């Protein structure tokens, strides 16, 4: 009896805390949203301190959407994200699964090498030269291939696969399944949660791809959305060009409202996709039933 | 004489025998597991091509490298770049700042997503749980530019919201942004606000992999929620937590350039200079490739040592470890 | 002009055949140049790598680009990179050896570029320049500044020299308070004080402040008289470069600034504020003194006018007799020797020459008359919306094609004529007294290695003293350590040596 009351009290405290945290998170987010719909002059006058703009203004959004290349950039980003995520998931999960099976010879060496590549970074020049030698400069593949598999995710995904009991595998192999079948028909359906999670991570990182696009893509028609948006909202304080830009700026530095609108625009697709993935990591798995 | 030669011959035979047996073993093993090897082939190829091959870049830290002269013909200078780094009068300061920010992150930021996901896991109403989770992950998408801007609006001494609040309550204004004492905590707080929610995703994914039947049987045995959490939930998360912890420790010298660069200012200079900003100032601006690579190699070496140490500790405690 | 003999035609044609592999547009000249027989030639393809600062770069079918191609018989392919990441991309392109025909490098001190130049990777343009009238109109001084090892590898992207970032004051506020434009630092202090406490906008509220925080170091420079990008280090005294950090006048400057800070004549957060935040204060009509180029400050005037139609930021001519002179160039163009043959070099130069002419430069900055801009009887231009759509501006084509225009910084899109005329007069006044940064165009290896660190330490300490966190005595102590620091003294030596070297020619 005591247990029950105590537990339900804890449960309530839990909910209260979570609500508070959500609120603390929401308020600044709301501020960003509000600013994105604020008229730049009103923003200046109020010194950025406002919660409800006097008049809603779509000026920032109109400006951002006015570029000829906006549609292009959106398609490029969507395309890269879709294809990139699918291929990345495929390569990452297969590698991670293989590494989780102890009978793979050279497993330890591979893991150590992957870890090594995670820790040591040779810099942009060797990577650029490699992409150039592969004739991928200005090619969409340059936005996918060099970042195809993240060592971080391989290692993490492997730890997820480590949890899958070997009895399942053995049972399937006895019935004549190959590793590939075991992987696709048994392991993957059990791992929907981690696939959803890493799929989301990859999708977001492809969607946000910026620096590689600047380095490897020369044709503005092939720019990603992030490159386009950031070009419009850079200013001396945040760009690494620093002094040079501020000394000689013949164009208007972007209003804070513009930066907020850019963030909202760039985030919308993720917001749309997220709920579909979320349902995968909130329900439990019945391993027992699979055994049958 | 004859006897020893005979023995030597026997040894050699055994050796040959052993080698062939071993080769045969490897061969059969590969044949048996051919599909497994096929599965990992694409990934291995990727790492070989895009990660191992460019590794030659690490060598330029031992040179006076010029891309124009090329790797083969650039002058080799051994440890000179590293010596220059250590000789810098601010090296200790930079090292301290980097470690401090990273450790604060490790101690205060790292547990938050775990706790948060446990809290979310306890919520029975799925819609409520999903809504909350969908809110807290959002700040991840705000760039550091925006977050520092928000920080300024909140904490500015001239006109910040918090200072205005303090004044209206009768307190004095506080110089949040120019006070070295609170610089590190503010960074940590920003990191928590930005990424704690996003960090819950991986833990929630791990939690959903725990067999629901375990909870069923535990409840039938009369275990309380707390006991269930301690004996079922946490162990289920254990290897993900440890993996992430080890990886995080390996990156302890990486502090994230943008956040520090945007937040630093002259008034807090002694606590805000980290390796990334140092390299940016001294290396990137003037194209000092060798020197900036050397600093990176130094950081990575420290990370490597720490990873090896923590991995071994983990293994001794019976965990899987990263490798 | 070049006279073509039959022999050179043969030689020319032979070398063109060799080049034909990479670039399609080979011309087979049959007539002498000077005769408008361009229809017989195929347009020469020229690839350019350059920066842009507009919302988006001009597209391949941009009308202004097409016009340039028509007038010079070229096919221009531009690789536009945002100024944001320009340095990184410059380095990888130089490093990979995959260079375009015409490449812009922003910094003279870029070590990779310097090394490549000294090893002969680029064409020495000096022998060819004399044939291009408009290019020869660039100031000789600027050409000399960008010489490397005595050779003209760099074609400077010329910019104006007067109207560089300095102090600007709300003239209407001065009028409201019956004050004059200050000429020295004491008068400036009084202006700052009045702007903060005497309600300069006459709205009955105590809601203004003297300085925006943007351009604070310009005021510092007025004490030392050393030009630079804010807190300049070196001043030319009797033909030698003196390091002003070690000069006692710094104490004066820091004490003055500390007084300004203590009396809250500028925001308490100034050390944390970014340039744009400072500018926002000016735009909002909340502060009356701000630092910017004569052209840039008009942004603040234009915005402030939305709140108070009389708002007017007027550039100061000089303070304590000091006003900075700009370097005269904003980047340099190089032509790689290995991939570009001699006749193409000439073609590139004639393209740049056209861009440097009156007609070409107007085309670059303003676009096509009637489409992108309109001109009134006095020659004053006003841009149209189409210019914005087509990304025609100084920040796009104006980054490639430059003409030395003394009054370039006097004008900004949207400016009214009276302001423009006033700015021109101010520029004339400034030209009489402006102080250049003599270290531009000089290389000191020790400075490349350690300079950034010294500058940071120096700026950090100065900031702390201004904010009262450290006492002024801390600066004296610091100066002593600098004087004893061999690397620091070496930098001074090296710059003086390079200075003497460059002046010999």
Short mmCIF file of N, CA, C and O in Angstrom, two decimals, chain A residues 39-42 44-45 252, chain C residues 170 283-285 299-311:
data_model
loop_
_atom_site.label_atom_id
_atom_site.label_comp_id
_atom_site.label_asym_id
_atom_site.label_seq_id
_atom_site.Cartn_x
_atom_site.Cartn_y
_atom_site.Cartn_z
N UNK A 39 8.47 42.43 -37.83
CA UNK A 39 9.01 43.39 -38.78
C UNK A 39 10.38 43.84 -38.28
O UNK A 39 10.53 44.18 -37.12
N UNK A 40 11.37 43.86 -39.17
CA UNK A 40 12.73 44.19 -38.73
C UNK A 40 12.85 45.53 -37.99
O UNK A 40 13.61 45.64 -37.04
N UNK A 41 12.09 46.52 -38.42
CA UNK A 41 12.22 47.81 -37.74
C UNK A 41 11.68 47.74 -36.32
O UNK A 41 12.25 48.30 -35.40
N UNK A 42 10.56 47.02 -36.17
CA UNK A 42 9.99 46.90 -34.83
C UNK A 42 10.98 46.19 -33.91
O UNK A 42 11.13 46.53 -32.74
N UNK A 44 14.21 46.31 -34.06
CA UNK A 44 15.26 47.24 -33.67
C UNK A 44 14.79 48.17 -32.57
O UNK A 44 15.47 48.40 -31.58
N UNK A 45 13.60 48.70 -32.77
CA UNK A 45 13.08 49.68 -31.81
C UNK A 45 12.96 49.07 -30.42
O UNK A 45 13.29 49.67 -29.41
N UNK A 252 23.36 44.96 -46.90
CA UNK A 252 22.76 45.09 -45.59
C UNK A 252 23.05 43.86 -44.75
O UNK A 252 22.79 42.75 -45.20
N UNK C 170 25.70 61.66 -35.22
CA UNK C 170 24.37 62.16 -35.59
C UNK C 170 24.38 63.69 -35.64
O UNK C 170 24.36 64.38 -34.61
N UNK C 283 20.78 52.03 -35.72
CA UNK C 283 19.59 51.98 -36.56
C UNK C 283 18.34 52.30 -35.76
O UNK C 283 17.38 52.85 -36.28
N UNK C 284 18.34 51.90 -34.50
CA UNK C 284 17.15 52.12 -33.69
C UNK C 284 17.09 53.53 -33.13
O UNK C 284 16.18 53.86 -32.38
N UNK C 285 18.09 54.35 -33.47
CA UNK C 285 18.09 55.71 -32.98
C UNK C 285 18.39 55.80 -31.49
O UNK C 285 17.99 56.74 -30.83
N UNK C 299 23.53 52.88 -43.99
CA UNK C 299 22.54 51.88 -43.59
C UNK C 299 21.84 52.33 -42.33
O UNK C 299 20.62 52.26 -42.20
N UNK C 300 22.67 52.78 -41.35
CA UNK C 300 22.10 53.20 -40.08
C UNK C 300 21.26 54.46 -40.25
O UNK C 300 20.20 54.59 -39.65
N UNK C 301 21.75 55.39 -41.08
CA UNK C 301 20.97 56.61 -41.31
C UNK C 301 19.61 56.26 -41.90
O UNK C 301 18.57 56.73 -41.45
N UNK C 302 19.62 55.41 -42.92
CA UNK C 302 18.37 55.05 -43.59
C UNK C 302 17.37 54.43 -42.63
O UNK C 302 16.20 54.78 -42.63
N UNK C 303 17.85 53.53 -41.78
CA UNK C 303 16.94 52.89 -40.82
C UNK C 303 16.47 53.88 -39.77
O UNK C 303 15.30 53.91 -39.42
N UNK C 304 17.42 54.69 -39.26
CA UNK C 304 17.07 55.64 -38.20
C UNK C 304 16.05 56.65 -38.71
O UNK C 304 15.24 57.17 -37.95
N UNK C 305 16.08 56.93 -40.02
CA UNK C 305 15.14 57.89 -40.59
C UNK C 305 13.71 57.38 -40.51
O UNK C 305 12.77 58.18 -40.53
N UNK C 306 13.55 56.05 -40.40
CA UNK C 306 12.19 55.51 -40.30
C UNK C 306 11.57 55.92 -38.97
O UNK C 306 10.36 55.96 -38.83
N UNK C 307 12.43 56.19 -38.01
CA UNK C 307 11.92 56.60 -36.69
C UNK C 307 11.94 58.11 -36.56
O UNK C 307 11.02 58.73 -36.04
N UNK C 308 13.04 58.73 -37.04
CA UNK C 308 13.15 60.18 -36.99
C UNK C 308 13.63 60.66 -38.35
O UNK C 308 14.80 60.46 -38.70
N UNK C 309 12.75 61.29 -39.12
CA UNK C 309 13.10 61.64 -40.51
C UNK C 309 14.32 62.55 -40.63
O UNK C 309 14.91 62.66 -41.69
N UNK C 310 14.70 63.21 -39.52
CA UNK C 310 15.83 64.14 -39.62
C UNK C 310 17.15 63.42 -39.35
O UNK C 310 18.21 64.05 -39.40
N UNK C 311 17.10 62.14 -39.04
CA UNK C 311 18.32 61.43 -38.65
C UNK C 311 19.37 61.51 -39.73
O UNK C 311 19.09 61.39 -40.91
#
